[in-house]
Tab-separated table of C-alpha atoms and ligand atoms in Angstrom:
chain	number	residue	atom	x	y	z
A	84	UNK	CA	-1.494	-17.601	-0.296
A	85	UNK	CA	-2.936	-20.822	-2.453
A	86	UNK	CA	-2.191	-23.813	0.522
A	87	UNK	CA	-3.824	-21.458	2.925
A	88	UNK	CA	-6.927	-21.306	0.453
A	89	UNK	CA	-6.703	-24.839	0.339
A	90	UNK	CA	-6.767	-24.693	4.478
A	91	UNK	CA	-9.861	-22.905	4.486
A	92	UNK	CA	-11.444	-24.479	1.444
A	93	UNK	CA	-10.528	-27.903	4.407
A	94	UNK	CA	-12.145	-25.661	7.089
A	95	UNK	CA	-15.198	-25.383	5.259
A	96	UNK	CA	-15.923	-29.031	4.039
A	97	UNK	CA	-14.927	-29.924	8.363
A	98	UNK	CA	-17.411	-28.314	9.095
A	99	UNK	CA	-19.911	-29.762	7.095
A	100	UNK	CA	-18.670	-33.022	8.445
A	101	UNK	CA	-15.945	-33.828	5.261
A	102	UNK	CA	-13.141	-35.688	6.493
A	103	UNK	CA	-10.081	-35.774	4.906
A	104	UNK	CA	-9.248	-39.232	2.458
A	105	UNK	CA	-6.858	-41.019	2.387
A	106	UNK	CA	-6.094	-40.598	-1.451
A	107	UNK	CA	-8.337	-39.052	-4.222
A	108	UNK	CA	-8.822	-42.958	-5.357
A	109	UNK	CA	-10.925	-43.447	-1.413
A	110	UNK	CA	-12.742	-39.424	-1.198
A	111	UNK	CA	-15.897	-38.212	-2.202
A	112	UNK	CA	-14.455	-35.345	-3.521
A	113	UNK	CA	-11.236	-33.725	-4.613
A	114	UNK	CA	-10.173	-30.024	-5.104
A	115	UNK	CA	-7.786	-28.873	-7.487
A	116	UNK	CA	-6.203	-25.912	-6.160
A	117	UNK	CA	-4.714	-24.671	-9.363
A	118	UNK	CA	-2.098	-21.841	-9.766
A	119	UNK	CA	-1.848	-19.639	-13.367
A	120	UNK	CA	0.836	-16.768	-12.332
A	121	UNK	CA	2.940	-19.544	-14.772
A	122	UNK	CA	2.362	-21.827	-17.783
A	123	UNK	CA	4.269	-25.004	-15.678
A	124	UNK	CA	1.802	-24.613	-12.752
A	125	UNK	CA	-1.032	-24.802	-15.665
A	126	UNK	CA	0.229	-27.686	-17.988
A	127	UNK	CA	0.677	-29.275	-14.069
A	128	UNK	CA	-2.995	-29.843	-13.721
A	129	UNK	CA	-4.583	-30.283	-16.542
A	130	UNK	CA	-2.136	-33.516	-16.164
A	131	UNK	CA	-3.717	-33.710	-12.802
A	132	UNK	CA	-7.454	-33.266	-14.107
A	133	UNK	CA	-7.079	-35.984	-16.901
A	134	UNK	CA	-5.295	-38.258	-14.388
A	135	UNK	CA	-8.570	-38.032	-12.326
A	136	UNK	CA	-10.496	-37.817	-14.920
A	137	UNK	CA	-9.775	-41.537	-16.102
A	138	UNK	CA	-10.407	-42.939	-12.290
A	139	UNK	CA	-13.664	-41.214	-12.363
A	140	UNK	CA	-16.049	-43.955	-13.757
A	141	UNK	CA	-14.009	-46.741	-13.470
A	142	UNK	CA	-15.628	-49.048	-11.174
A	143	UNK	CA	-18.953	-46.367	-10.286
A	144	UNK	CA	-16.272	-44.410	-8.964
A	145	UNK	CA	-18.333	-40.982	-8.386
A	146	UNK	CA	-16.201	-38.316	-7.827
A	147	UNK	CA	-16.883	-34.899	-7.247
A	148	UNK	CA	-13.745	-33.223	-8.864
A	149	UNK	CA	-14.172	-29.135	-8.015
A	150	UNK	CA	-11.567	-26.989	-9.843
A	151	UNK	CA	-10.516	-23.840	-7.391
A	152	UNK	CA	-7.638	-20.982	-7.807
A	153	UNK	CA	-7.015	-18.356	-10.612
A	154	UNK	CA	-6.789	-21.362	-13.643
A	155	UNK	CA	-10.850	-21.545	-12.172
A	156	UNK	CA	-11.517	-18.002	-11.994
A	157	UNK	CA	-9.375	-17.550	-15.413
A	158	UNK	CA	-11.969	-20.388	-17.213
A	159	UNK	CA	-15.104	-20.229	-15.506
A	160	UNK	CA	-17.580	-21.594	-17.759
A	161	UNK	CA	-15.279	-23.320	-20.514
A	162	UNK	CA	-13.987	-25.326	-18.134
A	163	UNK	CA	-16.406	-26.858	-18.344
A	164	UNK	CA	-16.901	-27.932	-21.368
A	165	UNK	CA	-12.735	-28.043	-22.195
A	166	UNK	CA	-13.117	-31.041	-19.767
A	167	UNK	CA	-16.170	-32.536	-18.798
A	168	UNK	CA	-15.199	-34.336	-15.693
A	169	UNK	CA	-15.528	-30.757	-14.226
A	170	UNK	CA	-18.946	-30.703	-11.614
A	171	UNK	CA	-17.511	-27.463	-9.362
A	172	UNK	CA	-15.390	-24.646	-10.680
A	173	UNK	CA	-14.461	-21.900	-8.185
A	174	UNK	CA	-12.976	-18.751	-8.105
A	175	UNK	CA	-10.944	-17.456	-4.954
A	176	UNK	CA	-12.931	-14.930	-4.260
A	177	UNK	CA	-16.035	-17.291	-4.141
A	178	UNK	CA	-14.505	-19.909	-1.447
A	179	UNK	CA	-17.275	-18.804	1.503
A	180	UNK	CA	-19.629	-20.464	-1.035
A	181	UNK	CA	-18.145	-23.961	-1.159
A	182	UNK	CA	-20.668	-25.498	0.928
A	183	UNK	CA	-23.949	-23.599	-0.870
A	184	UNK	CA	-21.801	-25.175	-3.687
A	185	UNK	CA	-22.153	-28.230	-2.610
A	186	UNK	CA	-25.650	-28.928	-2.088
A	187	UNK	CA	-26.795	-26.599	-5.083
A	188	UNK	CA	-24.280	-29.072	-7.280
A	189	UNK	CA	-26.427	-32.106	-5.206
A	190	UNK	CA	-29.788	-30.229	-5.889
A	191	UNK	CA	-29.496	-29.706	-9.597
A	192	UNK	CA	-27.386	-33.287	-10.066
A	193	UNK	CA	-25.244	-30.809	-12.670
A	194	UNK	CA	-22.009	-28.794	-12.407
A	195	UNK	CA	-21.943	-25.732	-10.617
A	196	UNK	CA	-20.153	-22.267	-11.579
A	197	UNK	CA	-19.116	-19.387	-9.177
A	198	UNK	CA	-16.500	-16.859	-10.239
A	199	UNK	CA	-18.039	-13.616	-9.479
A	200	UNK	CA	-15.823	-12.441	-6.752
A	201	UNK	CA	-18.001	-12.134	-2.759
A	202	UNK	CA	-17.793	-8.529	-2.901
A	203	UNK	CA	-17.825	-8.860	0.760
A	204	UNK	CA	-14.978	-12.006	0.890
A	205	UNK	CA	-12.504	-9.992	2.922
A	206	UNK	CA	-15.154	-9.117	6.168
A	207	UNK	CA	-16.307	-13.113	5.886
A	208	UNK	CA	-15.064	-15.318	8.478
A	209	UNK	CA	-14.224	-18.513	6.719
A	210	UNK	CA	-12.362	-21.291	8.615
A	211	UNK	CA	-9.103	-22.947	7.944
A	212	UNK	CA	-8.027	-26.266	8.693
A	213	UNK	CA	-4.388	-25.932	10.059
A	214	UNK	CA	-2.715	-28.735	10.401
A	215	UNK	CA	1.100	-28.138	11.179
A	216	UNK	CA	0.475	-26.868	15.103
A	217	UNK	CA	3.110	-24.281	15.254
A	218	UNK	CA	3.178	-22.579	12.120
A	219	UNK	CA	0.704	-20.560	10.293
A	220	UNK	CA	-0.880	-18.153	7.956
A	221	UNK	CA	-2.265	-15.586	8.123
A	222	UNK	CA	-4.336	-13.767	5.224
A	223	UNK	CA	-4.612	-10.309	5.749
A	224	UNK	CA	-5.551	-9.366	2.447
A	225	UNK	CA	-6.971	-10.135	-0.961
A	226	UNK	CA	-6.060	-8.466	-4.645
A	227	UNK	CA	-4.435	-6.137	-5.994
A	228	UNK	CA	-3.933	-2.918	-7.057
A	229	UNK	CA	-0.374	-2.749	-9.130
A	230	UNK	CA	-1.271	-3.958	-12.855
A	231	UNK	CA	2.240	-5.426	-13.025
A	232	UNK	CA	1.988	-6.177	-16.570
A	233	UNK	CA	3.518	-9.554	-16.651
A	234	UNK	CA	1.152	-10.346	-13.750
A	235	UNK	CA	-2.690	-11.862	-13.637
A	236	UNK	CA	-3.328	-11.706	-10.096
A	237	UNK	CA	-5.118	-7.874	-10.398
A	238	UNK	CA	-7.533	-9.791	-13.267
A	239	UNK	CA	-7.998	-12.741	-11.161
A	240	UNK	CA	-7.801	-12.137	-7.385
A	241	UNK	CA	-9.374	-8.899	-8.191
A	242	UNK	CA	-8.554	-5.925	-6.775
A	243	UNK	CA	-6.799	-5.075	-3.387
A	244	UNK	CA	-9.192	-5.241	-0.357
A	245	UNK	CA	-8.247	-5.455	3.845
A	246	UNK	CA	-9.690	-7.565	6.514
A	247	UNK	CA	-10.898	-5.676	9.324
A	248	UNK	CA	-7.990	-5.513	12.069
A	249	UNK	CA	-10.315	-6.928	14.607
A	250	UNK	CA	-10.135	-9.620	12.312
A	251	UNK	CA	-6.747	-10.469	11.826
A	252	UNK	CA	-6.328	-9.878	16.325
A	253	UNK	CA	-8.745	-11.615	17.105
A	254	UNK	CA	-7.518	-15.219	14.389
A	255	UNK	CA	-4.206	-14.810	15.342
A	256	UNK	CA	-5.304	-14.757	19.241
A	257	UNK	CA	-7.360	-18.306	18.769
A	258	UNK	CA	-3.781	-19.563	17.356
A	259	UNK	CA	-1.974	-18.522	19.991
A	260	UNK	CA	-4.622	-19.876	22.742
A	261	UNK	CA	-4.002	-22.966	20.344
A	262	UNK	CA	-0.171	-23.432	20.985
A	263	UNK	CA	0.712	-21.408	17.742
A	264	UNK	CA	3.883	-20.244	17.827
A	265	UNK	CA	4.617	-18.093	14.218
A	266	UNK	CA	2.534	-16.886	12.178
A	267	UNK	CA	2.774	-15.302	8.685
A	268	UNK	CA	1.043	-12.252	7.102
A	269	UNK	CA	-0.283	-13.094	4.178
A	270	UNK	CA	-1.837	-10.666	1.154
A	271	UNK	CA	-0.369	-9.710	-2.501
A	272	UNK	CA	1.414	-6.622	-1.334
A	273	UNK	CA	1.381	-6.194	2.969
A	274	UNK	CA	3.285	-3.049	2.804
A	275	UNK	CA	0.060	-1.328	1.638
A	276	UNK	CA	-2.472	-2.661	3.500
A	277	UNK	CA	-5.247	-0.570	5.002
A	278	UNK	CA	-6.730	0.996	1.973
A	279	UNK	CA	-10.682	1.413	2.329
A	280	UNK	CA	-11.183	0.351	5.819
A	281	UNK	CA	-13.449	1.555	8.045
A	282	UNK	CA	-11.449	1.349	11.377
A	283	UNK	CA	-7.983	2.622	9.977
A	284	UNK	CA	-5.187	0.674	10.579
A	285	UNK	CA	-1.464	0.789	8.227
A	286	UNK	CA	0.581	-2.440	8.186
A	287	UNK	CA	3.373	-1.093	11.075
A	288	UNK	CA	0.175	-0.626	12.836
A	289	UNK	CA	-0.819	-3.905	12.652
A	290	UNK	CA	2.335	-6.045	13.270
A	291	UNK	CA	1.946	-4.117	16.355
A	292	UNK	CA	-1.879	-5.157	17.374
A	293	UNK	CA	-0.581	-8.523	16.542
A	294	UNK	CA	2.379	-9.463	18.094
A	295	UNK	CA	0.932	-8.834	21.406
A	296	UNK	CA	-1.454	-12.411	21.167
A	297	UNK	CA	-0.122	-14.192	23.665
A	298	UNK	CA	1.893	-17.479	23.078
A	299	UNK	CA	2.616	-16.005	19.219
A	300	UNK	CA	6.811	-15.742	19.457
A	301	UNK	CA	7.470	-14.483	15.938
A	302	UNK	CA	5.393	-12.872	13.276
A	303	UNK	CA	6.240	-12.592	9.439
A	304	UNK	CA	5.052	-11.734	6.619
A	305	UNK	CA	5.032	-11.714	3.141
A	306	UNK	CA	4.973	-10.349	0.060
A	307	UNK	CA	6.276	-7.154	-0.038
A	308	UNK	CA	6.279	-4.278	-2.608
A	309	UNK	CA	9.273	-2.421	-2.675
A	310	UNK	CA	7.571	0.593	-3.550
A	311	UNK	CA	5.329	0.552	-0.664
A	312	UNK	CA	8.074	-0.130	2.315
A	313	UNK	CA	7.475	2.709	4.062
A	314	UNK	CA	10.074	3.827	6.693
A	315	UNK	CA	7.336	3.120	9.075
A	316	UNK	CA	7.756	-0.554	8.163
A	317	UNK	CA	11.450	-0.515	9.047
A	318	UNK	CA	11.044	1.252	12.323
A	319	UNK	CA	8.069	-1.651	13.339
A	320	UNK	CA	11.483	-4.340	11.801
A	321	UNK	CA	13.439	-3.037	14.315
A	322	UNK	CA	11.431	-2.340	17.502
A	323	UNK	CA	9.224	-4.405	17.565
A	324	UNK	CA	10.641	-8.423	19.190
A	325	UNK	CA	8.072	-10.545	17.408
A	326	UNK	CA	9.126	-9.594	13.925
A	327	UNK	CA	11.385	-11.623	12.744
A	328	UNK	CA	14.505	-9.959	10.541
A	329	UNK	CA	13.874	-11.478	6.903
A	330	UNK	CA	11.984	-9.491	4.548
A	331	UNK	CA	10.783	-10.983	0.613
A	332	UNK	CA	11.366	-8.158	-1.096
A	333	UNK	CA	10.943	-9.062	-5.146
A	334	UNK	CA	12.495	-6.840	-6.986
A	335	UNK	CA	12.244	-8.756	-10.339
A	336	UNK	CA	14.713	-7.074	-12.260
A	337	UNK	CA	18.086	-4.831	-11.775
A	338	UNK	CA	17.575	-3.002	-14.723
A	339	UNK	CA	15.104	1.039	-14.784
A	340	UNK	CA	14.052	0.217	-18.507
A	341	UNK	CA	12.759	-3.743	-17.768
A	342	UNK	CA	11.652	-2.328	-14.226
A	343	UNK	CA	9.147	0.993	-16.412
A	344	UNK	CA	7.852	-2.078	-18.611
A	345	UNK	CA	7.464	-4.272	-16.151
A	346	UNK	CA	4.736	-0.884	-14.825
A	347	UNK	CA	6.934	-1.682	-11.633
A	348	UNK	CA	7.247	2.360	-10.538
A	349	UNK	CA	10.595	1.767	-8.937
A	350	UNK	CA	13.942	2.380	-9.748
A	351	UNK	CA	16.817	-0.057	-9.291
A	352	UNK	CA	18.838	2.677	-7.157
A	353	UNK	CA	15.649	3.695	-4.991
A	354	UNK	CA	14.965	-0.009	-4.557
A	355	UNK	CA	19.187	-0.150	-3.366
A	356	UNK	CA	18.422	2.774	-1.212
A	357	UNK	CA	16.213	1.043	0.295
A	358	UNK	CA	17.659	-1.653	1.578
A	359	UNK	CA	20.517	0.288	1.938
A	360	UNK	CA	17.906	1.730	5.084
A	361	UNK	CA	17.024	-1.670	6.106
A	362	UNK	CA	20.238	-3.209	6.566
A	363	UNK	CA	21.163	0.078	8.546
A	364	UNK	CA	17.621	-0.233	10.287
A	365	UNK	CA	18.344	-4.332	11.147
A	366	UNK	CA	22.287	-5.319	9.999
A	367	UNK	CA	20.913	-8.261	10.657
A	368	UNK	CA	17.640	-8.469	7.859
A	369	UNK	CA	17.852	-11.564	5.575
A	370	UNK	CA	16.497	-10.663	2.648
A	371	UNK	CA	15.143	-12.129	-0.335
A	372	UNK	CA	14.004	-11.897	-3.259
A	373	UNK	CA	11.962	-12.762	-7.038
A	374	UNK	CA	13.600	-12.395	-10.133
A	375	UNK	CA	12.423	-12.715	-13.848
A	376	UNK	CA	14.503	-13.470	-17.073
A	377	UNK	CA	13.531	-12.429	-20.175
A	378	UNK	CA	10.709	-9.930	-19.752
A	379	UNK	CA	9.660	-8.894	-23.572
A	380	UNK	CA	12.519	-7.207	-25.109
A	381	UNK	CA	15.170	-7.710	-22.452
A	382	UNK	CA	19.071	-6.887	-23.977
A	383	UNK	CA	22.304	-8.277	-22.407
A	384	UNK	CA	23.261	-5.190	-20.908
A	385	UNK	CA	19.699	-5.270	-19.376
A	386	UNK	CA	20.797	-8.796	-18.132
A	387	UNK	CA	24.192	-7.713	-16.939
A	388	UNK	CA	22.046	-5.811	-14.739
A	389	UNK	CA	20.385	-7.587	-12.645
A	390	UNK	CA	23.840	-9.865	-12.328
A	391	UNK	CA	25.428	-6.289	-10.844
A	392	UNK	CA	22.375	-5.944	-8.917
A	393	UNK	CA	22.347	-9.631	-7.400
A	394	UNK	CA	26.512	-9.157	-7.191
A	395	UNK	CA	26.183	-5.899	-4.821
A	396	UNK	CA	22.433	-6.442	-3.026
A	397	UNK	CA	23.548	-9.683	-1.704
A	398	UNK	CA	21.102	-11.788	-1.846
A	399	UNK	CA	20.083	-14.426	1.165
A	400	UNK	CA	18.171	-16.741	-1.409
A	401	UNK	CA	16.287	-15.691	-4.166
A	402	UNK	CA	13.383	-16.118	-6.222
A	403	UNK	CA	14.037	-16.868	-10.316
A	404	UNK	CA	11.820	-18.066	-12.878
A	405	UNK	CA	11.519	-17.443	-16.976
A	406	UNK	CA	9.241	-15.162	-18.146
A	407	UNK	CA	6.270	-16.878	-18.808
A	408	UNK	CA	3.520	-15.509	-21.387
A	409	UNK	CA	0.311	-15.163	-19.651
A	410	UNK	CA	-3.167	-14.428	-20.858
A	411	UNK	CA	-4.570	-10.426	-20.594
A	412	UNK	CA	-1.477	-9.872	-19.205
A	413	UNK	CA	0.040	-6.481	-20.950
A	414	UNK	CA	3.414	-7.639	-21.820
A	415	UNK	CA	1.488	-10.462	-23.831
A	416	UNK	CA	2.026	-7.104	-26.683
A	417	UNK	CA	5.720	-5.546	-26.018
A	418	UNK	CA	8.071	-6.071	-28.576
A	419	UNK	CA	10.721	-8.562	-28.119
A	420	UNK	CA	9.925	-11.120	-27.262
A	421	UNK	CA	13.078	-13.628	-26.644
A	422	UNK	CA	13.413	-17.214	-27.651
A	423	UNK	CA	13.293	-19.732	-24.600
A	424	UNK	CA	17.200	-20.445	-25.193
A	425	UNK	CA	17.916	-17.439	-24.900
A	426	UNK	CA	15.866	-18.012	-21.796
A	427	UNK	CA	17.251	-20.584	-19.850
A	428	UNK	CA	20.953	-19.462	-20.479
A	429	UNK	CA	20.044	-16.218	-18.589
A	430	UNK	CA	18.449	-18.396	-15.588
A	431	UNK	CA	21.334	-20.494	-15.469
A	432	UNK	CA	23.425	-17.656	-14.762
A	433	UNK	CA	21.306	-16.229	-12.833
A	434	UNK	CA	21.246	-19.360	-10.646
A	435	UNK	CA	25.118	-20.322	-10.188
A	436	UNK	CA	25.735	-16.337	-9.710
A	437	UNK	CA	23.591	-16.636	-7.040
A	438	UNK	CA	24.306	-19.999	-5.539
A	439	UNK	CA	28.272	-19.122	-4.391
A	440	UNK	CA	25.931	-16.001	-2.567
A	441	UNK	CA	23.781	-18.135	-0.794
A	442	UNK	CA	26.630	-19.904	0.186
A	443	UNK	CA	29.154	-17.057	1.207
A	444	UNK	CA	26.023	-15.586	3.434
A	445	UNK	CA	25.291	-18.558	5.207
A	446	UNK	CA	29.295	-19.512	6.452
A	447	UNK	CA	29.081	-15.984	8.295
A	448	UNK	CA	26.627	-17.810	10.144
A	449	UNK	CA	28.989	-20.342	11.166
A	450	UNK	CA	30.113	-19.979	14.718
A	451	UNK	CA	27.713	-17.733	15.904
A	452	UNK	CA	24.569	-18.727	17.638
A	453	UNK	CA	21.271	-18.554	16.684
A	454	UNK	CA	17.632	-18.285	18.040
A	455	UNK	CA	15.741	-21.764	15.998
A	456	UNK	CA	11.906	-22.696	16.232
A	457	UNK	CA	12.500	-26.509	16.436
A	458	UNK	CA	9.817	-27.464	13.880
A	459	UNK	CA	10.340	-31.024	14.157
A	460	UNK	CA	12.472	-34.255	12.764
A	461	UNK	CA	14.788	-33.361	10.003
A	462	UNK	CA	14.194	-35.813	6.839
A	463	UNK	CA	18.443	-36.539	7.936
A	464	UNK	CA	18.161	-38.943	9.930
A	465	UNK	CA	18.444	-38.519	14.149
A	466	UNK	CA	18.144	-34.820	13.868
A	467	UNK	CA	15.802	-31.585	14.402
A	468	UNK	CA	14.953	-28.952	11.534
A	469	UNK	CA	14.384	-25.270	12.586
A	470	UNK	CA	14.149	-22.604	11.635
A	471	UNK	CA	16.157	-19.631	12.599
A	472	UNK	CA	14.971	-15.779	13.188
A	473	UNK	CA	16.404	-15.230	9.308
A	474	UNK	CA	13.771	-17.763	8.497
A	475	UNK	CA	17.172	-20.093	7.349
A	476	UNK	CA	16.600	-24.254	7.658
A	477	UNK	CA	18.454	-25.346	10.527
A	478	UNK	CA	19.401	-29.200	10.905
A	479	UNK	CA	21.161	-30.213	14.828
A	480	UNK	CA	21.416	-33.023	16.556
A	481	UNK	CA	18.357	-32.735	19.494
A	482	UNK	CA	15.576	-34.934	21.319
A	483	UNK	CA	12.232	-35.092	19.206
A	484	UNK	CA	10.306	-33.369	22.122
A	485	UNK	CA	11.455	-30.511	21.715
A	486	UNK	CA	9.232	-29.538	18.586
A	487	UNK	CA	7.463	-25.709	19.050
A	488	UNK	CA	10.239	-24.866	21.694
A	489	UNK	CA	12.522	-21.658	21.178
A	490	UNK	CA	16.605	-23.199	21.515
A	491	UNK	CA	19.577	-21.281	20.877
A	492	UNK	CA	21.797	-23.299	18.368
A	493	UNK	CA	25.935	-22.558	17.482
A	494	UNK	CA	26.166	-22.868	14.015
A	495	UNK	CA	28.786	-25.020	12.417
A	496	UNK	CA	28.528	-25.401	9.567
A	497	UNK	CA	26.781	-24.040	6.810
A	498	UNK	CA	25.707	-25.064	2.769
A	499	UNK	CA	23.572	-22.428	-0.138
A	500	UNK	CA	20.252	-24.016	1.437
A	501	UNK	CA	20.479	-24.690	4.967
A	502	UNK	CA	22.798	-24.349	8.600
A	503	UNK	CA	23.959	-26.982	10.193
A	504	UNK	CA	24.832	-26.424	13.980
A	505	UNK	CA	24.820	-27.865	17.749
A	506	UNK	CA	22.509	-27.195	20.278
A	507	UNK	CA	23.498	-24.529	22.769
A	508	UNK	CA	23.386	-25.993	26.993
B	762	SF4	S1	2.273	-6.654	-6.846
B	762	SF4	FE1	2.476	-9.270	-6.833
B	762	SF4	S2	0.501	-9.554	-7.579
B	762	SF4	FE2	0.697	-7.534	-7.691
B	762	SF4	S3	0.551	-7.310	-9.649
B	762	SF4	FE3	2.673	-7.266	-9.163
B	762	SF4	S4	3.698	-9.033	-8.959
B	762	SF4	FE4	1.677	-9.053	-9.439
C-alpha cells in the first residue's frame, strides 16, 4: 500500500516538473512515506528523519522534508514541534493535495500540514510514477471498517471507500497498453470491495472486468479478510483464467479466544472451512498468511492452537510478527500483555515450524512444469528470476531478453524461499 502511495506521490511530483534525485543529499525535496503498523517501523522513521535533519542546513542545504503516510496522520501538527526540520506533513488520504501543499509552503514560507482526509480521494484520478514496466499495483479501495483490536489502519486511513469500477478498469487498460503484464489489486480488505458505490460492483465482478484488459496476463489481489471470502470469489478464482492461484489470507491466530479478542469475527473452524473450500475448488492454490504471536492474554494453550493450525493448513509461506503496542488501539487495554522474551520465543517457534513446511510445500513442485513470468536477471549471476502463478520465486538459466515473457520452467530443486528450474524448450 505504501509503495503504491509513493508511486502516486512521485507521479504528482513528476507532473509538476520534478525529476528523481540520485540521493537525499542531491534532492530539493525528500518525502518520508511512513508506516506505523509496528513500533519497529516507527523507530526506523525517526532515525532516518534524524539523519535528514542533520543534512539540512549543512553547506546551505535547503532540502524540503515532507512526512507522509501513517505516522504523518497519527502525529499531525505534533511532528512539527517534535522535529523542527519537517516542512510538510501529509496524511495518506491527502496525497492528491501534494501539489497545492508545495505551492502553499513556498508562498507562506512556513511548514504546512494536511491530515484532514480528502473525502473525495477515492474518486480522484491521481497519476502514478511506476518504474517496473511489468508488474503494477492498482488501488481499488482505501481504509478499513473492521477495527481489529491491534490495528491502527481504520484510525489512520479512515473508513472503507471503494474506487469506482470504471476508473479501475480504465487504469488497468492503460497499464496493458503500456506493456504491463501483471496487476495486483490493492486494498486493506479487497473482498468487501463495492460498499457505497453508485455503480454497483462486487469484488468477483471487478475481477471479471479487469481480466478483459488486453495485454494483462495475470491478476492478483491483496489483502483478503477471511470473513469476507465468499463462495462467489472462490468461483471467480477458479473460473477466471488470468486470476492467479494464490491468496494471502491472514489468520493471525489459531485460538478462538484470541481471535475473538482481536475482533477478527471468524473462528478457527470457519477459517479452516474456507481453506478447504478454496483447495477443493482450486487444488493448486498457494496460500500464505499473517500470524501475530504474543497477543495480550495469549496463553501457552492458545499458542499451541496456532502451531497446530500451521501444521494442518500447511501454508506456502507466512509473515509472522510479535504483537506490537499501537496507540489508539483497543488491544492496549486488554489485560495480560506478555513479556518480550515470551513473544520472541514464540516467534522463533513459529518461524522454525514454518521453515520446514515451506520447504516441503516447495519440494512438491519438483518435477512439475510451471508457467513463469520472467522478471529479469537474478541476483545469482547468469540466472533469470521470475514468479509462478502461485507467486513463488523461481531462478533458472536463460537469456535476459526473456524479461516480460511467460515461459515454461521445469522445477528441479527447491529451498524454503524459492525454486530452481530449467527452461522447457
Ligand atoms: S482488516 Fe486488516 S486493516 Fe482492517 S483493521 Fe483488521 S488488520 Fe487492520
